[in-house]
mmCIF file of C-alpha atoms and ligand atoms in Angstrom:
data_model
loop_
_atom_site.group_PDB
_atom_site.id
_atom_site.type_symbol
_atom_site.label_atom_id
_atom_site.label_comp_id
_atom_site.label_asym_id
_atom_site.label_seq_id
_atom_site.Cartn_x
_atom_site.Cartn_y
_atom_site.Cartn_z
ATOM 1 C CA UNK A 13 -16.925 23.655 -24.734
ATOM 2 C CA UNK A 14 -18.034 24.100 -21.160
ATOM 3 C CA UNK A 15 -20.537 22.266 -18.982
ATOM 4 C CA UNK A 16 -21.384 22.083 -15.276
ATOM 5 C CA UNK A 17 -21.394 19.065 -12.968
ATOM 6 C CA UNK A 18 -23.227 19.104 -9.659
ATOM 7 C CA UNK A 19 -24.461 16.297 -7.471
ATOM 8 C CA UNK A 20 -26.288 15.032 -4.414
ATOM 9 C CA UNK A 21 -28.895 17.730 -3.890
ATOM 10 C CA UNK A 22 -30.719 15.644 -1.229
ATOM 11 C CA UNK A 23 -33.832 17.790 -1.597
ATOM 12 C CA UNK A 24 -36.481 17.515 1.073
ATOM 13 C CA UNK A 25 -40.187 18.295 1.108
ATOM 14 C CA UNK A 26 -39.848 22.075 0.600
ATOM 15 C CA UNK A 27 -39.382 23.862 3.894
ATOM 16 C CA UNK A 28 -37.878 20.889 5.744
ATOM 17 C CA UNK A 29 -34.255 21.058 6.853
ATOM 18 C CA UNK A 30 -31.790 18.199 6.403
ATOM 19 C CA UNK A 31 -29.048 17.905 9.011
ATOM 20 C CA UNK A 32 -29.494 21.558 9.940
ATOM 21 C CA UNK A 33 -29.327 22.933 6.403
ATOM 22 C CA UNK A 34 -32.020 23.843 3.875
ATOM 23 C CA UNK A 35 -31.129 21.925 0.705
ATOM 24 C CA UNK A 36 -33.470 24.156 -1.290
ATOM 25 C CA UNK A 37 -31.559 27.276 -0.224
ATOM 26 C CA UNK A 38 -28.307 25.523 -1.167
ATOM 27 C CA UNK A 39 -29.722 24.603 -4.585
ATOM 28 C CA UNK A 40 -31.141 28.070 -5.224
ATOM 29 C CA UNK A 41 -27.787 29.681 -4.413
ATOM 30 C CA UNK A 42 -26.011 27.199 -6.664
ATOM 31 C CA UNK A 43 -28.332 27.662 -9.642
ATOM 32 C CA UNK A 44 -28.163 31.462 -9.271
ATOM 33 C CA UNK A 45 -24.355 31.349 -9.215
ATOM 34 C CA UNK A 46 -24.231 29.123 -12.308
ATOM 35 C CA UNK A 47 -26.725 31.325 -14.184
ATOM 36 C CA UNK A 48 -24.733 34.417 -13.249
ATOM 37 C CA UNK A 49 -21.235 33.171 -14.090
ATOM 38 C CA UNK A 50 -21.693 30.292 -16.538
ATOM 39 C CA UNK A 51 -24.699 31.053 -18.694
ATOM 40 C CA UNK A 52 -22.543 30.001 -21.666
ATOM 41 C CA UNK A 53 -22.281 26.389 -20.426
ATOM 42 C CA UNK A 54 -23.794 23.803 -22.768
ATOM 43 C CA UNK A 55 -25.637 22.000 -19.966
ATOM 44 C CA UNK A 56 -25.755 21.105 -16.288
ATOM 45 C CA UNK A 57 -25.474 17.428 -15.308
ATOM 46 C CA UNK A 58 -26.764 16.419 -11.858
ATOM 47 C CA UNK A 59 -25.463 12.977 -10.901
ATOM 48 C CA UNK A 60 -28.140 11.672 -8.564
ATOM 49 C CA UNK A 61 -29.471 11.814 -5.036
ATOM 50 C CA UNK A 62 -31.761 14.529 -6.298
ATOM 51 C CA UNK A 63 -33.841 13.976 -3.177
ATOM 52 C CA UNK A 64 -33.258 12.689 0.348
ATOM 53 C CA UNK A 65 -36.334 10.443 0.479
ATOM 54 C CA UNK A 66 -37.795 10.409 -3.036
ATOM 55 C CA UNK A 67 -41.063 12.220 -2.281
ATOM 56 C CA UNK A 68 -43.244 13.278 -5.212
ATOM 57 C CA UNK A 69 -43.493 16.771 -3.700
ATOM 58 C CA UNK A 70 -39.690 17.096 -3.758
ATOM 59 C CA UNK A 71 -39.468 16.069 -7.443
ATOM 60 C CA UNK A 72 -42.387 18.332 -8.229
ATOM 61 C CA UNK A 73 -40.691 21.330 -6.599
ATOM 62 C CA UNK A 74 -37.410 20.529 -8.419
ATOM 63 C CA UNK A 75 -39.234 20.443 -11.749
ATOM 64 C CA UNK A 76 -40.762 23.856 -10.993
ATOM 65 C CA UNK A 77 -37.340 25.251 -9.968
ATOM 66 C CA UNK A 78 -35.816 24.181 -13.275
ATOM 67 C CA UNK A 79 -38.538 25.788 -15.425
ATOM 68 C CA UNK A 80 -36.961 29.224 -14.969
ATOM 69 C CA UNK A 81 -33.361 28.007 -14.960
ATOM 70 C CA UNK A 82 -31.840 29.113 -18.277
ATOM 71 C CA UNK A 83 -29.515 26.129 -18.880
ATOM 72 C CA UNK A 84 -30.335 22.668 -20.185
ATOM 73 C CA UNK A 85 -30.216 20.160 -17.323
ATOM 74 C CA UNK A 86 -29.712 16.385 -17.281
ATOM 75 C CA UNK A 87 -30.989 14.630 -14.169
ATOM 76 C CA UNK A 88 -29.808 11.261 -12.881
ATOM 77 C CA UNK A 89 -30.883 9.084 -9.969
ATOM 78 C CA UNK A 90 -28.968 8.005 -6.869
ATOM 79 C CA UNK A 91 -29.668 5.551 -4.076
ATOM 80 C CA UNK A 92 -31.791 8.131 -2.227
ATOM 81 C CA UNK A 93 -34.106 8.526 -5.233
ATOM 82 C CA UNK A 94 -37.289 6.720 -6.229
ATOM 83 C CA UNK A 95 -37.483 5.949 -9.946
ATOM 84 C CA UNK A 96 -41.268 5.538 -10.051
ATOM 85 C CA UNK A 97 -41.927 8.789 -8.219
ATOM 86 C CA UNK A 98 -39.333 10.597 -10.340
ATOM 87 C CA UNK A 99 -41.081 9.275 -13.478
ATOM 88 C CA UNK A 100 -44.496 10.317 -12.140
ATOM 89 C CA UNK A 101 -43.287 13.931 -12.142
ATOM 90 C CA UNK A 102 -40.786 14.093 -15.012
ATOM 91 C CA UNK A 103 -42.537 11.616 -17.338
ATOM 92 C CA UNK A 104 -41.172 8.742 -19.401
ATOM 93 C CA UNK A 105 -40.731 5.171 -18.268
ATOM 94 C CA UNK A 106 -38.033 2.635 -17.483
ATOM 95 C CA UNK A 107 -34.477 3.430 -16.502
ATOM 96 C CA UNK A 108 -33.534 7.104 -16.307
ATOM 97 C CA UNK A 109 -30.798 7.082 -18.925
ATOM 98 C CA UNK A 110 -30.155 9.515 -21.751
ATOM 99 C CA UNK A 111 -27.564 10.499 -24.312
ATOM 100 C CA UNK A 112 -26.696 13.760 -26.028
ATOM 101 C CA UNK A 113 -24.062 14.744 -28.557
ATOM 102 C CA UNK A 114 -22.407 18.157 -28.359
ATOM 103 C CA UNK A 115 -19.440 19.367 -30.378
ATOM 104 C CA UNK A 116 -18.676 15.876 -31.653
ATOM 105 C CA UNK A 117 -18.571 14.441 -28.109
ATOM 106 C CA UNK A 118 -20.978 11.893 -26.663
ATOM 107 C CA UNK A 119 -22.394 12.459 -23.170
ATOM 108 C CA UNK A 120 -24.076 9.458 -21.540
ATOM 109 C CA UNK A 121 -26.158 9.837 -18.379
ATOM 110 C CA UNK A 122 -26.550 6.486 -16.586
ATOM 111 C CA UNK A 123 -29.014 5.109 -14.059
ATOM 112 C CA UNK A 124 -27.224 3.118 -11.302
ATOM 113 C CA UNK A 125 -30.108 2.994 -8.806
ATOM 114 C CA UNK A 126 -30.425 -0.522 -7.343
ATOM 115 C CA UNK A 127 -33.262 0.234 -4.946
ATOM 116 C CA UNK A 128 -34.087 -0.322 -1.283
ATOM 117 C CA UNK A 129 -33.049 -1.698 1.054
ATOM 118 C CA UNK A 130 -29.659 -1.458 -0.680
ATOM 119 C CA UNK A 131 -27.756 1.808 -1.034
ATOM 120 C CA UNK A 132 -25.272 0.214 -3.435
ATOM 121 C CA UNK A 133 -25.470 0.752 -7.184
ATOM 122 C CA UNK A 134 -26.411 -1.681 -9.905
ATOM 123 C CA UNK A 135 -25.820 -1.660 -13.645
ATOM 124 C CA UNK A 136 -27.568 -4.801 -14.779
ATOM 125 C CA UNK A 137 -27.995 -6.508 -18.136
ATOM 126 C CA UNK A 138 -30.858 -4.234 -19.257
ATOM 127 C CA UNK A 139 -28.836 -1.119 -18.577
ATOM 128 C CA UNK A 140 -25.635 -2.581 -19.994
ATOM 129 C CA UNK A 141 -27.466 -3.353 -23.241
ATOM 130 C CA UNK A 142 -28.478 0.295 -23.512
ATOM 131 C CA UNK A 143 -24.925 1.488 -22.828
ATOM 132 C CA UNK A 144 -23.484 -0.982 -25.307
ATOM 133 C CA UNK A 145 -25.810 0.433 -27.971
ATOM 134 C CA UNK A 146 -24.909 4.032 -27.149
ATOM 135 C CA UNK A 147 -21.166 3.299 -27.215
ATOM 136 C CA UNK A 148 -21.600 1.652 -30.597
ATOM 137 C CA UNK A 149 -23.467 4.730 -31.856
ATOM 138 C CA UNK A 150 -20.581 6.951 -30.682
ATOM 139 C CA UNK A 151 -18.519 5.135 -33.318
ATOM 140 C CA UNK A 152 -15.132 6.010 -31.830
ATOM 141 C CA UNK A 153 -15.976 9.621 -30.882
ATOM 142 C CA UNK A 154 -14.939 10.824 -27.407
ATOM 143 C CA UNK A 155 -17.450 9.763 -24.737
ATOM 144 C CA UNK A 156 -18.014 11.234 -21.266
ATOM 145 C CA UNK A 157 -19.912 9.147 -18.681
ATOM 146 C CA UNK A 158 -22.059 10.406 -15.808
ATOM 147 C CA UNK A 159 -23.266 8.101 -13.040
ATOM 148 C CA UNK A 160 -24.077 8.219 -9.342
ATOM 149 C CA UNK A 161 -22.131 5.226 -8.009
ATOM 150 C CA UNK A 162 -18.382 4.804 -8.650
ATOM 151 C CA UNK A 163 -17.629 1.321 -10.071
ATOM 152 C CA UNK A 164 -14.672 0.896 -7.695
ATOM 153 C CA UNK A 165 -13.668 1.369 -4.054
ATOM 154 C CA UNK A 166 -12.608 4.946 -3.348
ATOM 155 C CA UNK A 167 -10.726 4.196 -0.120
ATOM 156 C CA UNK A 168 -13.480 5.263 2.270
ATOM 157 C CA UNK A 169 -14.679 2.615 4.757
ATOM 158 C CA UNK A 170 -18.351 3.607 4.549
ATOM 159 C CA UNK A 171 -18.627 4.442 0.844
ATOM 160 C CA UNK A 172 -16.813 1.279 -0.185
ATOM 161 C CA UNK A 173 -19.681 -0.771 1.260
ATOM 162 C CA UNK A 174 -22.108 0.765 -1.242
ATOM 163 C CA UNK A 175 -20.239 1.201 -4.551
ATOM 164 C CA UNK A 176 -21.496 -0.081 -7.916
ATOM 165 C CA UNK A 177 -21.979 -3.852 -7.933
ATOM 166 C CA UNK A 178 -20.659 -6.053 -10.739
ATOM 167 C CA UNK A 179 -17.858 -3.631 -11.686
ATOM 168 C CA UNK A 180 -16.163 -6.174 -13.969
ATOM 169 C CA UNK A 181 -19.144 -6.372 -16.312
ATOM 170 C CA UNK A 182 -19.223 -2.568 -16.433
ATOM 171 C CA UNK A 183 -15.472 -2.335 -17.091
ATOM 172 C CA UNK A 184 -15.666 -4.914 -19.879
ATOM 173 C CA UNK A 185 -18.322 -2.850 -21.618
ATOM 174 C CA UNK A 186 -16.076 0.216 -21.765
ATOM 175 C CA UNK A 187 -13.077 -1.527 -23.297
ATOM 176 C CA UNK A 188 -12.145 -0.384 -26.778
ATOM 177 C CA UNK A 189 -14.102 2.890 -26.572
ATOM 178 C CA UNK A 190 -12.701 6.393 -26.214
ATOM 179 C CA UNK A 191 -14.027 7.065 -22.691
ATOM 180 C CA UNK A 192 -12.448 10.407 -21.798
ATOM 181 C CA UNK A 193 -13.786 10.914 -18.242
ATOM 182 C CA UNK A 194 -16.287 9.643 -15.683
ATOM 183 C CA UNK A 195 -18.202 12.066 -13.493
ATOM 184 C CA UNK A 196 -19.848 10.586 -10.426
ATOM 185 C CA UNK A 197 -21.559 11.603 -7.173
ATOM 186 C CA UNK A 198 -22.386 9.495 -4.099
ATOM 187 C CA UNK A 199 -19.074 10.186 -2.321
ATOM 188 C CA UNK A 200 -19.998 13.639 -0.934
ATOM 189 C CA UNK A 201 -16.335 14.541 -1.393
ATOM 190 C CA UNK A 202 -14.013 16.042 -3.999
ATOM 191 C CA UNK A 203 -12.126 13.176 -5.605
ATOM 192 C CA UNK A 204 -10.090 12.828 -8.775
ATOM 193 C CA UNK A 205 -7.937 10.075 -10.207
ATOM 194 C CA UNK A 206 -8.120 7.318 -12.783
ATOM 195 C CA UNK A 207 -9.663 3.853 -12.893
ATOM 196 C CA UNK A 208 -8.190 1.407 -15.395
ATOM 197 C CA UNK A 209 -6.906 4.345 -17.394
ATOM 198 C CA UNK A 210 -10.177 6.317 -17.317
ATOM 199 C CA UNK A 211 -9.879 9.673 -15.528
ATOM 200 C CA UNK A 212 -12.674 10.504 -13.076
ATOM 201 C CA UNK A 213 -13.864 13.216 -10.720
ATOM 202 C CA UNK A 214 -16.448 13.519 -7.979
ATOM 203 C CA UNK A 215 -17.817 16.411 -5.961
ATOM 204 C CA UNK A 216 -19.170 17.317 -2.537
ATOM 205 C CA UNK A 217 -22.929 17.307 -2.041
ATOM 206 C CA UNK A 218 -24.814 20.597 -2.146
ATOM 207 C CA UNK A 219 -25.944 19.876 1.433
ATOM 208 C CA UNK A 220 -23.891 17.663 3.828
ATOM 209 C CA UNK A 221 -20.509 15.986 3.351
ATOM 210 C CA UNK A 222 -18.816 12.764 4.377
ATOM 211 C CA UNK A 223 -15.647 13.391 6.400
ATOM 212 C CA UNK A 224 -12.638 11.760 4.767
ATOM 213 C CA UNK A 225 -11.639 10.227 8.108
ATOM 214 C CA UNK A 226 -14.597 8.786 10.039
ATOM 215 C CA UNK A 227 -14.341 10.090 13.598
ATOM 216 C CA UNK A 228 -12.672 13.334 12.507
ATOM 217 C CA UNK A 229 -15.968 14.887 13.650
ATOM 218 C CA UNK A 230 -18.431 13.425 16.152
ATOM 219 C CA UNK A 231 -21.115 12.832 13.525
ATOM 220 C CA UNK A 232 -21.295 10.624 10.419
ATOM 221 C CA UNK A 233 -21.716 13.661 8.167
ATOM 222 C CA UNK A 234 -19.818 16.935 8.280
ATOM 223 C CA UNK A 235 -20.258 20.519 7.186
ATOM 224 C CA UNK A 236 -17.672 21.237 4.477
ATOM 225 C CA UNK A 237 -18.037 23.624 1.530
ATOM 226 C CA UNK A 238 -20.482 22.513 -1.171
ATOM 227 C CA UNK A 239 -19.125 22.850 -4.716
ATOM 228 C CA UNK A 240 -20.080 22.607 -8.340
ATOM 229 C CA UNK A 241 -17.643 21.769 -11.114
ATOM 230 C CA UNK A 242 -16.999 23.791 -14.250
ATOM 231 C CA UNK A 243 -15.715 21.423 -16.914
ATOM 232 C CA UNK A 244 -13.805 22.707 -19.937
ATOM 233 C CA UNK A 245 -13.377 20.328 -22.850
ATOM 234 C CA UNK A 246 -10.872 20.668 -25.626
ATOM 235 C CA UNK A 247 -9.791 18.057 -28.116
ATOM 236 C CA UNK A 248 -6.557 17.448 -26.202
ATOM 237 C CA UNK A 249 -7.610 18.033 -22.582
ATOM 238 C CA UNK A 250 -10.299 17.898 -19.915
ATOM 239 C CA UNK A 251 -10.183 20.553 -17.185
ATOM 240 C CA UNK A 252 -12.362 20.146 -14.079
ATOM 241 C CA UNK A 253 -12.564 23.194 -11.801
ATOM 242 C CA UNK A 254 -14.335 22.866 -8.446
ATOM 243 C CA UNK A 255 -15.912 26.079 -7.161
ATOM 244 C CA UNK A 256 -16.922 26.467 -3.499
ATOM 245 C CA UNK A 257 -19.558 29.035 -4.437
ATOM 246 C CA UNK A 258 -20.952 29.580 -0.924
ATOM 247 C CA UNK A 259 -17.527 30.187 0.600
ATOM 248 C CA UNK A 260 -16.312 32.723 -1.946
ATOM 249 C CA UNK A 261 -15.690 36.053 -0.212
ATOM 250 C CA UNK A 262 -13.200 38.872 -0.896
ATOM 251 C CA UNK A 263 -9.731 38.414 0.601
ATOM 252 C CA UNK A 264 -8.550 40.822 3.294
ATOM 253 C CA UNK A 265 -6.749 43.170 0.904
ATOM 254 C CA UNK A 266 -7.429 46.551 -0.667
ATOM 255 C CA UNK A 267 -9.481 46.163 -3.867
ATOM 256 C CA UNK A 268 -6.712 47.791 -5.946
ATOM 257 C CA UNK A 269 -3.859 45.641 -4.556
ATOM 258 C CA UNK A 270 -2.120 43.109 -6.840
ATOM 259 C CA UNK A 271 -3.726 44.565 -9.969
ATOM 260 C CA UNK A 272 -0.509 45.175 -11.899
ATOM 261 C CA UNK A 273 0.848 42.898 -14.629
ATOM 262 C CA UNK A 274 1.393 39.287 -13.521
ATOM 263 C CA UNK A 275 4.180 38.396 -15.915
HETATM 264 FE FE1 FE2 B 323 -25.796 11.435 -1.602
#
């Protein structure tokens, strides 16, 4: 099966730019590209920082954008979001956590928002109880986790100040379950690796990025290609492709060059 991961939309009040870019234009281009090339995906998971400042008008405009989007979407919160304002637009109450089962796999969408003034993540007792219940329900089936904050330091001096707190309690909860992969946001970078045996991947934001080496540019954030991930799941493998959809242009070559057999 196939699904899409994207993250860190940082949507503004419609019409307002963020760091010189229009996050709505970035999102529209992204959704159009997904609808055009990946309409067969089972769902799109968006791992938080839906908005830059959590305004009701931003959530409201996102909800309207998704009405016409043909794929099922699963929204999560990040440290830039406001749970109450999100709930006032999207409905429901409490933590923004959900679970779906597709093709015998469990997909768990977690809420790691701690809240201001902290930008770190939190997965407290209430949330852990929910996750414990969902992992029990999975009953040994493969599980894929989605969350905004990584529960470990990623080797970036700024990001490592605001990772998920209480990582040991989170790690303990996962032991003994078939956790196949963790998808997170927050980092505004492409990252892959493993944590305690669990493979993970993260993606750039749809708007601004965090330079790998602070000082590599004169500003805290940088302009680097936004990406979404196309994830292919098979029983024996997980493939995560990252597609820089805004930077995809034809190569400088005749259209009929290199068309012969490749074997
Ligand atoms: Fe972000």
